[in-house]
PDB file of C-alpha atoms in Angstrom:
ATOM      1  CA  MET A  10     -79.963 -23.744 118.380  1.00  0.00           C
ATOM      2  CA  ILE A  11     -79.029 -21.331 115.541  1.00  0.00           C
ATOM      3  CA  ARG A  12     -76.688 -18.334 115.592  1.00  0.00           C
ATOM      4  CA  THR A  13     -75.145 -16.413 112.725  1.00  0.00           C
ATOM      5  CA  ASN A  14     -72.365 -13.817 112.849  1.00  0.00           C
ATOM      6  CA  SER A  15     -71.911 -11.383 109.931  1.00  0.00           C
ATOM      7  CA  LEU A  16     -73.302 -13.905 107.458  1.00  0.00           C
ATOM      8  CA  ARG A  17     -72.838 -13.037 103.766  1.00  0.00           C
ATOM      9  CA  LYS A  18     -73.784 -14.890 100.596  1.00  0.00           C
ATOM     10  CA  VAL A  19     -72.513 -13.608  97.270  1.00  0.00           C
ATOM     11  CA  TYR A  20     -73.282 -15.075  93.851  1.00  0.00           C
ATOM     12  CA  SER A  21     -70.713 -14.228  91.180  1.00  0.00           C
ATOM     13  CA  THR A  22     -70.645 -14.563  87.414  1.00  0.00           C
ATOM     14  CA  GLU A  23     -68.201 -13.168  84.883  1.00  0.00           C
ATOM     15  CA  GLU A  24     -70.352 -10.074  84.429  1.00  0.00           C
ATOM     16  CA  VAL A  25     -71.956  -9.376  87.799  1.00  0.00           C
ATOM     17  CA  GLU A  26     -71.707  -9.994  91.526  1.00  0.00           C
ATOM     18  CA  THR A  27     -74.936 -10.226  93.528  1.00  0.00           C
ATOM     19  CA  THR A  28     -75.033  -9.991  97.313  1.00  0.00           C
ATOM     20  CA  ALA A  29     -77.975 -12.110  98.480  1.00  0.00           C
ATOM     21  CA  LEU A  30     -77.199 -11.918 102.216  1.00  0.00           C
ATOM     22  CA  ASN A  31     -75.307  -9.040 103.781  1.00  0.00           C
ATOM     23  CA  ASN A  32     -74.110  -9.056 107.402  1.00  0.00           C
ATOM     24  CA  VAL A  33     -76.969 -11.166 108.774  1.00  0.00           C
ATOM     25  CA  ASN A  34     -76.892 -11.691 112.546  1.00  0.00           C
ATOM     26  CA  ILE A  35     -79.722 -13.744 114.018  1.00  0.00           C
ATOM     27  CA  GLU A  36     -80.367 -16.194 116.841  1.00  0.00           C
ATOM     28  CA  ILE A  37     -83.096 -18.821 116.969  1.00  0.00           C
ATOM     29  CA  ASN A  38     -83.652 -20.716 120.191  1.00  0.00           C
ATOM     30  CA  GLU A  39     -84.896 -24.253 120.586  1.00  0.00           C
ATOM     31  CA  GLY A  40     -88.693 -24.405 120.651  1.00  0.00           C
ATOM     32  CA  GLU A  41     -89.275 -21.124 118.816  1.00  0.00           C
ATOM     33  CA  PHE A  42     -91.565 -20.543 115.837  1.00  0.00           C
ATOM     34  CA  VAL A  43     -89.856 -17.860 113.741  1.00  0.00           C
ATOM     35  CA  SER A  44     -91.351 -16.293 110.622  1.00  0.00           C
ATOM     36  CA  ILE A  45     -89.098 -14.695 107.989  1.00  0.00           C
ATOM     37  CA  MET A  46     -90.659 -12.041 105.752  1.00  0.00           C
ATOM     38  CA  GLY A  47     -89.633  -9.610 103.046  1.00  0.00           C
ATOM     39  CA  PRO A  48     -90.242  -8.719  99.393  1.00  0.00           C
ATOM     40  CA  SER A  49     -89.293 -11.035  96.543  1.00  0.00           C
ATOM     41  CA  GLY A  50     -85.548 -11.088  95.984  1.00  0.00           C
ATOM     42  CA  CYS A  51     -84.688  -9.905  99.490  1.00  0.00           C
ATOM     43  CA  GLY A  52     -82.754 -13.058 100.415  1.00  0.00           C
ATOM     44  CA  LYS A  53     -85.383 -15.110 102.254  1.00  0.00           C
ATOM     45  CA  SER A  54     -84.866 -18.334 100.324  1.00  0.00           C
ATOM     46  CA  THR A  55     -81.087 -17.886 100.338  1.00  0.00           C
ATOM     47  CA  LEU A  56     -81.149 -17.522 104.119  1.00  0.00           C
ATOM     48  CA  MET A  57     -83.368 -20.595 104.378  1.00  0.00           C
ATOM     49  CA  ASN A  58     -80.933 -22.588 102.230  1.00  0.00           C
ATOM     50  CA  VAL A  59     -77.966 -21.568 104.368  1.00  0.00           C
ATOM     51  CA  LEU A  60     -79.730 -22.163 107.691  1.00  0.00           C
ATOM     52  CA  GLY A  61     -81.056 -25.499 106.393  1.00  0.00           C
ATOM     53  CA  LEU A  62     -77.510 -26.570 105.408  1.00  0.00           C
ATOM     54  CA  LEU A  63     -78.390 -26.802 101.732  1.00  0.00           C
ATOM     55  CA  ASP A  64     -75.689 -24.234 100.978  1.00  0.00           C
ATOM     56  CA  ASN A  65     -72.691 -22.580 102.642  1.00  0.00           C
ATOM     57  CA  PRO A  66     -72.324 -18.829 103.233  1.00  0.00           C
ATOM     58  CA  THR A  67     -69.583 -16.910 101.424  1.00  0.00           C
ATOM     59  CA  GLU A  68     -68.422 -15.243 104.625  1.00  0.00           C
ATOM     60  CA  GLY A  69     -69.311 -15.214 108.314  1.00  0.00           C
ATOM     61  CA  GLU A  70     -70.029 -17.828 110.951  1.00  0.00           C
ATOM     62  CA  TYR A  71     -72.987 -20.153 111.305  1.00  0.00           C
ATOM     63  CA  TYR A  72     -73.483 -22.125 114.521  1.00  0.00           C
ATOM     64  CA  PHE A  73     -76.014 -24.965 114.371  1.00  0.00           C
ATOM     65  CA  LEU A  74     -76.508 -27.013 117.541  1.00  0.00           C
ATOM     66  CA  ASN A  75     -73.333 -25.381 118.934  1.00  0.00           C
ATOM     67  CA  GLN A  76     -71.232 -26.480 115.950  1.00  0.00           C
ATOM     68  CA  GLU A  77     -69.654 -23.991 113.552  1.00  0.00           C
ATOM     69  CA  VAL A  78     -70.865 -25.357 110.219  1.00  0.00           C
ATOM     70  CA  SER A  79     -70.205 -22.549 107.728  1.00  0.00           C
ATOM     71  CA  LYS A  80     -67.336 -24.398 106.027  1.00  0.00           C
ATOM     72  CA  TYR A  81     -68.837 -27.872 106.096  1.00  0.00           C
ATOM     73  CA  SER A  82     -68.510 -30.032 102.994  1.00  0.00           C
ATOM     74  CA  GLU A  83     -71.645 -31.246 101.207  1.00  0.00           C
ATOM     75  CA  LYS A  84     -71.163 -34.671 102.785  1.00  0.00           C
ATOM     76  CA  GLN A  85     -70.950 -33.159 106.284  1.00  0.00           C
ATOM     77  CA  ARG A  86     -73.995 -30.947 105.647  1.00  0.00           C
ATOM     78  CA  ALA A  87     -75.997 -33.909 104.303  1.00  0.00           C
ATOM     79  CA  LEU A  88     -75.276 -35.943 107.430  1.00  0.00           C
ATOM     80  CA  MET A  89     -76.268 -33.043 109.687  1.00  0.00           C
ATOM     81  CA  ARG A  90     -79.470 -32.495 107.694  1.00  0.00           C
ATOM     82  CA  LYS A  91     -80.496 -36.162 107.806  1.00  0.00           C
ATOM     83  CA  GLN A  92     -80.069 -36.315 111.569  1.00  0.00           C
ATOM     84  CA  ASN A  93     -81.631 -32.989 112.570  1.00  0.00           C
ATOM     85  CA  ILE A  94     -83.638 -31.163 109.885  1.00  0.00           C
ATOM     86  CA  GLY A  95     -86.981 -31.547 108.126  1.00  0.00           C
ATOM     87  CA  PHE A  96     -88.110 -29.471 105.130  1.00  0.00           C
ATOM     88  CA  VAL A  97     -91.542 -28.428 103.890  1.00  0.00           C
ATOM     89  CA  PHE A  98     -91.701 -26.675 100.509  1.00  0.00           C
ATOM     90  CA  GLN A  99     -94.320 -24.658  98.646  1.00  0.00           C
ATOM     91  CA  SER A 100     -94.416 -27.176  95.792  1.00  0.00           C
ATOM     92  CA  PHE A 101     -94.772 -30.197  98.151  1.00  0.00           C
ATOM     93  CA  ASN A 102     -91.915 -32.026  96.331  1.00  0.00           C
ATOM     94  CA  LEU A 103     -93.665 -35.384  96.542  1.00  0.00           C
ATOM     95  CA  ILE A 104     -92.672 -38.146  94.107  1.00  0.00           C
ATOM     96  CA  ASP A 105     -95.640 -38.924  91.864  1.00  0.00           C
ATOM     97  CA  GLU A 106     -94.599 -42.537  91.226  1.00  0.00           C
ATOM     98  CA  LEU A 107     -94.517 -43.389  94.948  1.00  0.00           C
ATOM     99  CA  THR A 108     -97.502 -43.957  97.222  1.00  0.00           C
ATOM    100  CA  ILE A 109     -98.120 -41.706 100.196  1.00  0.00           C
ATOM    101  CA  TYR A 110     -96.604 -44.347 102.470  1.00  0.00           C
ATOM    102  CA  GLU A 111     -93.508 -44.636 100.270  1.00  0.00           C
ATOM    103  CA  ASN A 112     -93.069 -40.848 100.064  1.00  0.00           C
ATOM    104  CA  VAL A 113     -93.118 -40.540 103.836  1.00  0.00           C
ATOM    105  CA  GLU A 114     -90.840 -43.558 104.268  1.00  0.00           C
ATOM    106  CA  LEU A 115     -88.163 -42.162 101.939  1.00  0.00           C
ATOM    107  CA  PRO A 116     -86.090 -40.178 104.498  1.00  0.00           C
ATOM    108  CA  LEU A 117     -85.791 -43.282 106.674  1.00  0.00           C
ATOM    109  CA  LEU A 118     -84.271 -45.277 103.819  1.00  0.00           C
ATOM    110  CA  TYR A 119     -81.326 -42.873 103.821  1.00  0.00           C
ATOM    111  CA  LEU A 120     -80.905 -43.464 107.563  1.00  0.00           C
ATOM    112  CA  ASN A 121     -80.598 -47.238 107.029  1.00  0.00           C
ATOM    113  CA  GLU A 122     -83.381 -48.058 109.476  1.00  0.00           C
ATOM    114  CA  THR A 123     -84.846 -51.561 109.576  1.00  0.00           C
ATOM    115  CA  LEU A 124     -88.133 -52.415 107.905  1.00  0.00           C
ATOM    116  CA  HIS A 125     -89.813 -52.785 111.302  1.00  0.00           C
ATOM    117  CA  GLU A 126     -88.518 -49.409 112.511  1.00  0.00           C
ATOM    118  CA  ARG A 127     -89.588 -47.694 109.292  1.00  0.00           C
ATOM    119  CA  LYS A 128     -93.087 -49.198 109.393  1.00  0.00           C
ATOM    120  CA  LYS A 129     -93.643 -48.100 112.982  1.00  0.00           C
ATOM    121  CA  LYS A 130     -92.434 -44.537 112.372  1.00  0.00           C
ATOM    122  CA  VAL A 131     -94.310 -44.066 109.091  1.00  0.00           C
ATOM    123  CA  GLU A 132     -97.608 -45.356 110.477  1.00  0.00           C
ATOM    124  CA  THR A 133     -97.218 -43.235 113.615  1.00  0.00           C
ATOM    125  CA  VAL A 134     -96.674 -40.011 111.670  1.00  0.00           C
ATOM    126  CA  LEU A 135     -99.421 -40.791 109.141  1.00  0.00           C
ATOM    127  CA  GLU A 136    -101.841 -41.245 112.040  1.00  0.00           C
ATOM    128  CA  ARG A 137    -100.593 -38.031 113.622  1.00  0.00           C
ATOM    129  CA  MET A 138    -101.163 -36.108 110.375  1.00  0.00           C
ATOM    130  CA  GLN A 139    -104.586 -37.795 109.917  1.00  0.00           C
ATOM    131  CA  ILE A 140    -103.618 -39.114 106.492  1.00  0.00           C
ATOM    132  CA  MET A 141    -103.317 -42.840 107.277  1.00  0.00           C
ATOM    133  CA  HIS A 142    -106.432 -43.648 105.257  1.00  0.00           C
ATOM    134  CA  ARG A 143    -104.618 -42.338 102.150  1.00  0.00           C
ATOM    135  CA  ARG A 144    -101.449 -44.394 102.632  1.00  0.00           C
ATOM    136  CA  ASN A 145    -101.863 -46.387  99.395  1.00  0.00           C
ATOM    137  CA  HIS A 146    -102.910 -43.439  97.251  1.00  0.00           C
ATOM    138  CA  PHE A 147    -100.580 -41.469  94.966  1.00  0.00           C
ATOM    139  CA  PRO A 148     -99.932 -37.716  95.373  1.00  0.00           C
ATOM    140  CA  GLN A 149    -102.020 -36.708  92.337  1.00  0.00           C
ATOM    141  CA  GLN A 150    -105.045 -38.411  93.909  1.00  0.00           C
ATOM    142  CA  LEU A 151    -104.940 -35.984  96.850  1.00  0.00           C
ATOM    143  CA  SER A 152    -105.998 -32.368  97.254  1.00  0.00           C
ATOM    144  CA  GLY A 153    -103.366 -29.682  97.711  1.00  0.00           C
ATOM    145  CA  GLY A 154    -104.028 -29.541 101.437  1.00  0.00           C
ATOM    146  CA  GLN A 155    -103.678 -33.300 101.742  1.00  0.00           C
ATOM    147  CA  GLN A 156    -100.430 -33.253  99.754  1.00  0.00           C
ATOM    148  CA  GLN A 157     -98.969 -30.641 102.060  1.00  0.00           C
ATOM    149  CA  ARG A 158    -100.083 -32.751 105.023  1.00  0.00           C
ATOM    150  CA  VAL A 159     -98.089 -35.633 103.509  1.00  0.00           C
ATOM    151  CA  ALA A 160     -95.109 -33.314 103.002  1.00  0.00           C
ATOM    152  CA  VAL A 161     -95.246 -32.355 106.678  1.00  0.00           C
ATOM    153  CA  ALA A 162     -95.460 -36.048 107.617  1.00  0.00           C
ATOM    154  CA  ARG A 163     -92.346 -36.727 105.540  1.00  0.00           C
ATOM    155  CA  ALA A 164     -90.555 -33.843 107.253  1.00  0.00           C
ATOM    156  CA  LEU A 165     -91.495 -35.223 110.655  1.00  0.00           C
ATOM    157  CA  VAL A 166     -90.904 -38.944 110.197  1.00  0.00           C
ATOM    158  CA  ALA A 167     -87.243 -38.881 111.252  1.00  0.00           C
ATOM    159  CA  ASN A 168     -88.124 -36.800 114.339  1.00  0.00           C
ATOM    160  CA  PRO A 169     -86.072 -33.715 113.399  1.00  0.00           C
ATOM    161  CA  LYS A 170     -85.097 -31.035 115.891  1.00  0.00           C
ATOM    162  CA  ILE A 171     -86.125 -28.273 113.492  1.00  0.00           C
ATOM    163  CA  ILE A 172     -88.407 -27.859 110.474  1.00  0.00           C
ATOM    164  CA  PHE A 173     -87.734 -25.293 107.757  1.00  0.00           C
ATOM    165  CA  ALA A 174     -90.909 -24.376 105.885  1.00  0.00           C
ATOM    166  CA  ASP A 175     -90.462 -22.355 102.681  1.00  0.00           C
ATOM    167  CA  GLU A 176     -93.797 -20.740 101.721  1.00  0.00           C
ATOM    168  CA  PRO A 177     -95.721 -23.838 102.924  1.00  0.00           C
ATOM    169  CA  THR A 178     -99.092 -22.246 102.087  1.00  0.00           C
ATOM    170  CA  GLY A 179     -98.064 -20.643  98.783  1.00  0.00           C
ATOM    171  CA  ASN A 180     -99.901 -23.131  96.546  1.00  0.00           C
ATOM    172  CA  LEU A 181    -102.960 -23.514  98.766  1.00  0.00           C
ATOM    173  CA  ASP A 182    -106.296 -21.754  99.070  1.00  0.00           C
ATOM    174  CA  SER A 183    -107.063 -19.977 102.342  1.00  0.00           C
ATOM    175  CA  SER A 184    -108.869 -22.875 104.021  1.00  0.00           C
ATOM    176  CA  HIS A 185    -106.081 -25.355 103.285  1.00  0.00           C
ATOM    177  CA  GLY A 186    -103.487 -22.701 104.144  1.00  0.00           C
ATOM    178  CA  ASP A 187    -105.108 -22.211 107.540  1.00  0.00           C
ATOM    179  CA  GLU A 188    -105.095 -25.970 108.041  1.00  0.00           C
ATOM    180  CA  VAL A 189    -101.346 -26.194 107.381  1.00  0.00           C
ATOM    181  CA  MET A 190    -100.608 -23.257 109.694  1.00  0.00           C
ATOM    182  CA  HIS A 191    -102.574 -24.799 112.551  1.00  0.00           C
ATOM    183  CA  MET A 192    -100.707 -28.039 111.943  1.00  0.00           C
ATOM    184  CA  LEU A 193     -97.325 -26.261 112.177  1.00  0.00           C
ATOM    185  CA  THR A 194     -98.485 -24.508 115.343  1.00  0.00           C
ATOM    186  CA  GLU A 195     -99.416 -27.835 116.936  1.00  0.00           C
ATOM    187  CA  LEU A 196     -96.010 -29.263 116.027  1.00  0.00           C
ATOM    188  CA  ASN A 197     -94.315 -26.249 117.591  1.00  0.00           C
ATOM    189  CA  GLU A 198     -96.404 -26.561 120.743  1.00  0.00           C
ATOM    190  CA  ALA A 199     -95.272 -30.202 120.933  1.00  0.00           C
ATOM    191  CA  GLY A 200     -91.645 -29.045 120.956  1.00  0.00           C
ATOM    192  CA  THR A 201     -90.487 -28.836 117.317  1.00  0.00           C
ATOM    193  CA  THR A 202     -88.629 -25.657 116.355  1.00  0.00           C
ATOM    194  CA  ILE A 203     -90.134 -24.050 113.233  1.00  0.00           C
ATOM    195  CA  VAL A 204     -88.523 -21.545 110.859  1.00  0.00           C
ATOM    196  CA  MET A 205     -90.925 -20.404 108.135  1.00  0.00           C
ATOM    197  CA  VAL A 206     -90.534 -18.143 105.115  1.00  0.00           C
ATOM    198  CA  THR A 207     -93.816 -16.475 104.168  1.00  0.00           C
ATOM    199  CA  HIS A 208     -95.202 -13.527 102.198  1.00  0.00           C
ATOM    200  CA  SER A 209     -98.357 -13.502 104.327  1.00  0.00           C
ATOM    201  CA  PRO A 210     -98.494 -11.089 107.298  1.00  0.00           C
ATOM    202  CA  THR A 211    -101.450 -13.094 108.625  1.00  0.00           C
ATOM    203  CA  TYR A 212     -99.560 -16.379 108.636  1.00  0.00           C
ATOM    204  CA  ALA A 213     -96.393 -14.710 109.951  1.00  0.00           C
ATOM    205  CA  GLU A 214     -98.357 -13.897 113.098  1.00  0.00           C
ATOM    206  CA  PHE A 215     -98.601 -17.619 113.893  1.00  0.00           C
ATOM    207  CA  GLY A 216     -94.952 -17.440 114.941  1.00  0.00           C
ATOM    208  CA  ASN A 217     -93.693 -15.947 118.160  1.00  0.00           C
ATOM    209  CA  ARG A 218     -91.186 -13.764 116.290  1.00  0.00           C
ATOM    210  CA  VAL A 219     -91.009 -12.157 112.848  1.00  0.00           C
ATOM    211  CA  ILE A 220     -87.703 -11.327 111.118  1.00  0.00           C
ATOM    212  CA  HIS A 221     -87.967  -8.874 108.200  1.00  0.00           C
ATOM    213  CA  LEU A 222     -85.351  -8.921 105.444  1.00  0.00           C
ATOM    214  CA  PHE A 223     -84.668  -6.252 102.844  1.00  0.00           C
ATOM    215  CA  ASP A 224     -81.831  -6.303 100.309  1.00  0.00           C
ATOM    216  CA  GLY A 225     -80.181  -9.197 102.127  1.00  0.00           C
ATOM    217  CA  ARG A 226     -80.197  -7.499 105.532  1.00  0.00           C
ATOM    218  CA  VAL A 227     -82.268  -7.910 108.682  1.00  0.00           C
ATOM    219  CA  VAL A 228     -84.132  -4.608 108.981  1.00  0.00           C
ATOM    220  CA  THR A 229     -86.547  -5.377 111.825  1.00  0.00           C
ATOM    221  CA  GLU A 230     -87.162  -8.186 114.286  1.00  0.00           C
ATOM    222  CA  ASN A 231     -90.398  -8.169 116.246  1.00  0.00           C
ATOM    223  CA  PHE A 232     -92.067 -10.387 118.826  1.00  0.00           C
ATOM    224  CA  ASN A 233     -95.741 -10.980 118.168  1.00  0.00           C
ATOM    225  CA  GLU A 234     -97.957  -9.388 120.773  1.00  0.00           C
ATOM    226  CA  ALA A 235     -99.678 -12.669 121.650  1.00  0.00           C
ATOM    227  CA  PHE A 236     -96.341 -14.072 122.827  1.00  0.00           C
ATOM    228  CA  ARG A 237     -95.211 -11.127 124.925  1.00  0.00           C
ATOM    229  CA  VAL A 238     -94.822 -11.862 128.624  1.00  0.00           C
TER     230      VAL A 238
END
């Protein structure tokens, strides 16, 4: 599903050049749950942005669904994202002025789906995430765990092939964090590929593989013992 060859990302200003990713070579297969770890500033979020087609690498190759996408324009990346990718962020990124139903419906509006199609998909995913009873509430009326549940529903509503989760438990207490992790695990077991950035060794173990970054490089890549054959 994902393969990178000698991926580099460099940010340049007039005074300084910063290498955020340096010769990154990884593969992620369909159906995997991969955790990405490393200290702050090691390149985790940059890698997530490149893999999630929010940004292009400076050098190297990136194959997504067997297409070399490293030089795609923003318009090409946006189309690929809409059709294949869901995102879950630490800060939820819900729109306060929209109801829960409207927040979840939003990605479908960009896909030009009919009202009937949107209603069916939104209600299905709200039921799946056990948040249907909150459909007419606004984000600020929900707990942090409930808001993240809505964010996951929004990520799922267009039936993406892969979900990128950037510190999805970062703003949650342990009980709500556990709830979100079990939810991601259930989605993975149902067939959705998950790539998650996390600082938590405990939550990293929910994945079948952990990639460790340091100074923009992959330093170790380990399979979790529970998934060894």
